[in-house]
Amino acid sequence: MNAIISASELASDLAGANPPVLLDVRWQLSMARAAGAPSFDGRAEYAAGHIPGAVFVDLDRELASAPGGGGRHPLPDIAEFGAAMRRAGVSSGRPVVVYDGGQGWAAARAWWLLRWTGHPDVRVLDGGLPHWEGPLSTDLPAPAPGDFVPAPGAAGLLDADAAAALARSGVLLDARAGERYRGEVEPIDPVGGHIPGALSAPTTDNVAADGRFLPAEELRARFKTLGAADGSEVGAYCGSGVSAAHEVLALAVAGIPAALYVGSWSEWSSDPQRPVAVGPDPQ
């Protein structure tokens, strides 16, 4: 099963006998709040217009726990996550399609969580809402409760120690912008730099100019140059486990399984005992 779906395919599926559950996860990493300006309001964007039948999912409240020692977007409480998904109508026997405003990070976070907790059929709308050609709705759907009960997998998740080990034994990809990886700037976390041994692999290189993923063969070629091929163990991290989910999704499109370090740099850099590398050299 492909991890992404085109807008035309989604329109066809919505008109079919078993239409997918639609989740709208519009969210943006914004520095506006720190500057005293209003932060991005995904719920307001959803209310102004969404794909008909889509249910809004709040990334900060339903796809993550409160910020703390585990990072800015630690894993959600699994029982609360399951309850949120059931309220949205998610069931194990019905496909799910997730979309966001186009960046793909938030949708990928929802995709990863649902897959990691056992949902068998989840896809992300390639390119997000900007590529939807159908009408938008301001109606607020009231879906019948779903039956999805999350069962977290044993694989696919890294903690700080496992991420450090993978950077030595396999391939650990840093999904942030190159200047943050190199430690030239750090607008959010305590220090700049990267996990020693990690390779710079910005998510911006996963997509074309229109925001849609590059073809699978191009993604495979990209990741092969980074060492992610031939059965190597692969993981990804970012600032707080959101854009790295997009990296894991791109790897899935390329046919390469990968694990996610959810705590990411926001957790790693909060502990002064953990080593930090700077500059373009992984070490």
Short mmCIF file of C-alpha atoms in Angstrom, two decimals:
data_model
loop_
_atom_site.label_atom_id
_atom_site.label_comp_id
_atom_site.label_asym_id
_atom_site.label_seq_id
_atom_site.Cartn_x
_atom_site.Cartn_y
_atom_site.Cartn_z
CA MET A 1 0.00 0.00 0.00
CA ASN A 2 1.30 3.43 -0.93
CA ALA A 3 1.72 5.85 1.97
CA ILE A 4 0.43 8.81 -0.05
CA ILE A 5 -2.62 9.49 -2.18
CA SER A 6 -3.18 12.05 -4.92
CA ALA A 7 -6.06 14.51 -4.84
CA SER A 8 -7.73 12.82 -7.81
CA GLU A 9 -7.43 9.41 -6.16
CA LEU A 10 -8.89 10.82 -2.95
CA ALA A 11 -11.88 12.29 -4.82
CA SER A 12 -12.50 8.89 -6.39
CA ASP A 13 -12.22 7.07 -3.06
CA LEU A 14 -14.59 9.50 -1.35
CA ALA A 15 -17.18 8.69 -4.00
CA GLY A 16 -16.68 4.94 -3.55
CA ALA A 17 -18.39 2.30 -1.44
CA ASN A 18 -15.95 2.54 1.50
CA PRO A 19 -14.84 6.17 1.68
CA PRO A 20 -11.92 6.96 3.96
CA VAL A 21 -12.11 8.82 7.22
CA LEU A 22 -10.66 12.28 6.59
CA LEU A 23 -8.50 14.03 9.19
CA ASP A 24 -7.53 17.69 8.83
CA VAL A 25 -4.32 18.36 10.80
CA ARG A 26 -3.46 21.91 9.82
CA TRP A 27 -0.58 23.17 11.96
CA GLN A 28 2.51 25.29 11.58
CA LEU A 29 5.71 25.68 13.52
CA SER A 30 5.52 29.38 14.26
CA MET A 31 7.75 31.80 16.09
CA ALA A 32 4.93 34.37 16.23
CA ARG A 33 4.02 33.62 19.83
CA ALA A 34 7.55 34.35 21.02
CA ALA A 35 7.31 37.75 19.31
CA GLY A 36 3.97 38.49 20.96
CA ALA A 37 1.90 37.94 17.81
CA PRO A 38 -1.00 35.49 17.53
CA SER A 39 0.14 31.98 16.66
CA PHE A 40 -1.20 29.98 13.75
CA ASP A 41 -4.74 28.74 14.44
CA GLY A 42 -5.33 25.49 12.60
CA ARG A 43 -8.84 25.13 13.97
CA ALA A 44 -9.81 28.53 12.59
CA GLU A 45 -8.34 27.60 9.22
CA TYR A 46 -10.35 24.38 9.30
CA ALA A 47 -13.56 26.25 10.21
CA ALA A 48 -13.05 28.62 7.27
CA GLY A 49 -13.06 25.73 4.83
CA HIS A 50 -12.09 22.04 4.71
CA ILE A 51 -12.58 19.01 2.53
CA PRO A 52 -16.19 17.92 3.07
CA GLY A 53 -16.48 15.39 5.88
CA ALA A 54 -13.03 16.04 7.32
CA VAL A 55 -12.62 16.20 11.10
CA PHE A 56 -10.09 18.57 12.65
CA VAL A 57 -7.30 17.02 14.73
CA ASP A 58 -5.21 19.25 16.99
CA LEU A 59 -1.56 18.26 16.72
CA ASP A 60 -0.47 19.95 19.95
CA ARG A 61 -3.28 18.45 22.04
CA GLU A 62 -4.17 15.15 20.38
CA LEU A 63 -0.98 14.04 18.63
CA ALA A 64 1.42 15.04 21.40
CA SER A 65 1.68 15.42 25.15
CA ALA A 66 2.55 18.68 26.86
CA PRO A 67 6.12 19.90 26.29
CA GLY A 68 8.62 18.84 28.92
CA GLY A 69 11.68 16.70 29.45
CA GLY A 70 10.67 14.49 26.53
CA GLY A 71 10.76 17.38 24.07
CA ARG A 72 8.35 19.89 22.59
CA HIS A 73 6.04 17.26 21.06
CA PRO A 74 6.43 14.05 23.06
CA LEU A 75 4.23 11.07 22.36
CA PRO A 76 0.58 11.55 23.36
CA ASP A 77 -0.98 9.51 26.09
CA ILE A 78 -1.97 6.44 24.09
CA ALA A 79 -5.43 6.11 25.70
CA GLU A 80 -6.19 9.77 25.02
CA PHE A 81 -4.90 9.47 21.46
CA GLY A 82 -7.16 6.47 20.89
CA ALA A 83 -10.16 8.35 22.28
CA ALA A 84 -9.44 11.30 19.98
CA MET A 85 -9.19 9.04 16.96
CA ARG A 86 -12.44 7.26 17.81
CA ARG A 87 -14.19 10.64 18.20
CA ALA A 88 -12.98 11.45 14.72
CA GLY A 89 -14.57 8.24 13.41
CA VAL A 90 -11.39 6.21 12.97
CA SER A 91 -11.95 2.45 12.82
CA SER A 92 -9.50 -0.34 12.09
CA GLY A 93 -11.52 -1.61 9.13
CA ARG A 94 -11.85 1.72 7.34
CA PRO A 95 -9.10 3.58 5.48
CA VAL A 96 -7.87 6.94 6.77
CA VAL A 97 -6.55 9.88 4.77
CA VAL A 98 -4.77 12.72 6.53
CA TYR A 99 -4.01 16.16 5.12
CA ASP A 100 -2.68 19.51 6.25
CA GLY A 101 -2.14 22.93 4.74
CA GLY A 102 0.50 21.72 2.33
CA GLN A 103 3.77 21.43 4.23
CA GLY A 104 3.07 17.80 5.00
CA TRP A 105 4.73 17.71 8.42
CA ALA A 106 1.57 17.62 10.56
CA ALA A 107 -0.19 15.12 8.31
CA ALA A 108 2.89 12.91 8.47
CA ARG A 109 2.87 13.04 12.28
CA ALA A 110 -0.73 11.76 12.30
CA TRP A 111 0.11 9.13 9.67
CA TRP A 112 3.09 7.91 11.70
CA LEU A 113 1.16 7.71 14.96
CA LEU A 114 -1.71 5.78 13.41
CA ARG A 115 0.65 3.38 11.67
CA TRP A 116 2.83 2.92 14.74
CA THR A 117 -0.23 2.15 16.85
CA GLY A 118 -1.51 -0.46 14.44
CA HIS A 119 -3.87 1.09 11.90
CA PRO A 120 -3.47 -0.92 8.69
CA ASP A 121 -4.53 1.65 6.08
CA VAL A 122 -3.42 5.28 6.44
CA ARG A 123 -2.32 7.62 3.68
CA VAL A 124 -1.35 11.28 3.41
CA LEU A 125 -2.83 13.58 0.78
CA ASP A 126 0.17 14.39 -1.41
CA GLY A 127 0.73 18.15 -1.37
CA GLY A 128 -2.04 18.72 1.13
CA LEU A 129 -5.09 20.93 0.82
CA PRO A 130 -3.66 23.21 -1.92
CA HIS A 131 -3.92 20.30 -4.35
CA TRP A 132 -7.55 19.49 -3.56
CA GLU A 133 -9.63 20.49 -6.58
CA GLY A 134 -13.08 19.84 -5.15
CA PRO A 135 -15.30 22.10 -3.08
CA LEU A 136 -14.61 23.09 0.51
CA SER A 137 -17.11 22.99 3.33
CA THR A 138 -17.68 24.91 6.53
CA ASP A 139 -20.03 22.26 7.93
CA LEU A 140 -18.84 20.56 11.11
CA PRO A 141 -19.30 16.80 10.70
CA ALA A 142 -20.48 14.58 13.52
CA PRO A 143 -19.03 11.18 12.60
CA ALA A 144 -20.20 7.98 14.21
CA PRO A 145 -17.63 6.91 16.82
CA GLY A 146 -14.93 4.65 15.50
CA ASP A 147 -13.57 1.46 17.07
CA PHE A 148 -9.82 2.01 16.68
CA VAL A 149 -7.83 0.90 19.73
CA PRO A 150 -4.16 1.87 19.42
CA ALA A 151 -1.59 -0.87 20.04
CA PRO A 152 1.89 0.68 19.86
CA GLY A 153 4.44 -1.34 17.94
CA ALA A 154 7.68 -2.60 19.36
CA ALA A 155 9.62 -1.25 16.37
CA GLY A 156 9.69 2.11 14.68
CA LEU A 157 10.37 4.27 17.74
CA LEU A 158 13.72 5.55 19.00
CA ASP A 159 14.64 7.10 22.34
CA ALA A 160 17.75 9.23 22.86
CA ASP A 161 20.06 6.31 23.58
CA ALA A 162 18.80 4.32 20.59
CA ALA A 163 19.19 7.36 18.33
CA ALA A 164 22.79 7.82 19.50
CA ALA A 165 23.54 4.16 18.88
CA LEU A 166 21.92 4.22 15.43
CA ALA A 167 24.05 7.21 14.43
CA ARG A 168 27.06 4.93 14.95
CA SER A 169 25.74 1.61 13.67
CA GLY A 170 23.30 2.62 10.93
CA VAL A 171 21.89 5.78 9.36
CA LEU A 172 20.39 8.59 11.44
CA LEU A 173 18.95 11.42 9.34
CA ASP A 174 18.46 14.97 10.64
CA ALA A 175 15.40 16.41 8.91
CA ARG A 176 15.93 20.03 9.96
CA ALA A 177 17.26 22.83 7.78
CA GLY A 178 20.98 22.59 7.12
CA GLU A 179 21.85 25.72 9.08
CA ARG A 180 20.26 24.28 12.22
CA TYR A 181 22.06 20.97 11.70
CA ARG A 182 25.36 22.83 11.39
CA GLY A 183 24.61 24.91 14.47
CA GLU A 184 24.78 28.23 12.63
CA VAL A 185 21.34 29.24 13.97
CA GLU A 186 19.02 27.78 16.57
CA PRO A 187 15.78 29.73 16.97
CA ILE A 188 14.02 27.37 19.36
CA ASP A 189 16.15 24.91 21.29
CA PRO A 190 18.88 25.52 23.93
CA VAL A 191 21.86 24.89 21.64
CA GLY A 192 22.50 24.43 17.94
CA GLY A 193 24.12 21.48 16.21
CA HIS A 194 23.28 17.83 15.72
CA ILE A 195 23.57 14.38 17.22
CA PRO A 196 27.11 13.13 16.55
CA GLY A 197 27.09 10.84 13.54
CA ALA A 198 23.76 12.06 12.17
CA LEU A 199 23.53 13.08 8.50
CA SER A 200 21.86 16.26 7.28
CA ALA A 201 18.77 15.44 5.19
CA PRO A 202 16.33 18.40 5.15
CA THR A 203 12.72 17.56 4.42
CA THR A 204 12.65 20.29 1.77
CA ASP A 205 14.66 17.95 -0.46
CA ASN A 206 11.89 15.33 -0.33
CA VAL A 207 9.41 17.40 -2.32
CA ALA A 208 9.10 19.23 -5.62
CA ALA A 209 8.39 22.94 -5.98
CA ASP A 210 4.64 22.32 -5.75
CA GLY A 211 4.97 20.60 -2.35
CA ARG A 212 4.29 17.09 -3.60
CA PHE A 213 6.73 14.26 -2.98
CA LEU A 214 9.37 13.50 -5.54
CA PRO A 215 8.82 10.24 -7.46
CA ALA A 216 9.73 7.14 -5.48
CA GLU A 217 12.77 6.39 -7.63
CA GLU A 218 14.18 9.88 -7.04
CA LEU A 219 13.65 9.55 -3.31
CA ARG A 220 15.37 6.16 -3.34
CA ALA A 221 18.34 7.70 -5.13
CA ARG A 222 18.47 10.56 -2.63
CA PHE A 223 18.42 8.30 0.39
CA LYS A 224 20.89 5.88 -1.19
CA THR A 225 23.46 8.67 -1.35
CA LEU A 226 22.94 9.08 2.41
CA GLY A 227 23.54 5.38 3.03
CA ALA A 228 19.91 4.42 3.48
CA ALA A 229 19.86 1.37 1.23
CA ASP A 230 20.70 -2.31 1.09
CA GLY A 231 18.95 -3.20 4.32
CA SER A 232 20.65 -0.60 6.50
CA GLU A 233 18.89 0.39 9.71
CA VAL A 234 17.50 3.91 9.32
CA GLY A 235 16.07 6.49 11.71
CA ALA A 236 15.15 10.17 11.59
CA TYR A 237 14.84 13.09 13.96
CA CYS A 238 14.18 16.82 13.72
CA GLY A 239 13.38 19.53 16.25
CA SER A 240 10.44 17.87 17.98
CA GLY A 241 9.38 14.79 16.03
CA VAL A 242 7.09 16.47 13.49
CA SER A 243 9.15 17.21 10.37
CA ALA A 244 11.05 13.96 10.98
CA ALA A 245 7.74 12.13 10.55
CA HIS A 246 7.71 13.66 7.06
CA GLU A 247 11.18 12.18 6.53
CA VAL A 248 9.93 8.75 7.64
CA LEU A 249 7.00 9.16 5.25
CA ALA A 250 9.35 10.04 2.37
CA LEU A 251 11.42 6.98 3.20
CA ALA A 252 8.24 4.88 3.15
CA VAL A 253 7.38 6.26 -0.30
CA ALA A 254 10.87 5.16 -1.35
CA GLY A 255 10.27 1.71 0.10
CA ILE A 256 12.69 2.14 3.00
CA PRO A 257 11.44 1.41 6.54
CA ALA A 258 12.66 3.85 9.18
CA ALA A 259 12.21 4.62 12.86
CA LEU A 260 11.37 7.99 14.42
CA TYR A 261 13.13 9.66 17.34
CA VAL A 262 10.10 11.53 18.67
CA GLY A 263 11.94 13.53 21.35
CA SER A 264 14.36 14.75 18.67
CA TRP A 265 16.66 17.74 19.14
CA SER A 266 14.32 19.42 21.65
CA GLU A 267 14.85 16.48 24.01
CA TRP A 268 18.49 15.80 23.12
CA SER A 269 19.65 19.40 23.58
CA SER A 270 17.85 19.81 26.90
CA ASP A 271 20.40 17.51 28.57
CA PRO A 272 23.82 19.20 28.82
CA GLN A 273 25.43 15.79 29.31
CA ARG A 274 24.61 14.71 25.76
CA PRO A 275 27.27 15.46 23.14
CA VAL A 276 26.64 18.03 20.40
CA ALA A 277 28.36 18.18 17.02
CA VAL A 278 28.49 21.35 14.92
CA GLY A 279 29.45 22.13 11.36
CA PRO A 280 28.89 20.08 8.21
CA ASP A 281 30.85 17.05 9.44
CA PRO A 282 28.51 14.42 10.98
CA GLN A 283 31.01 13.82 13.82
#
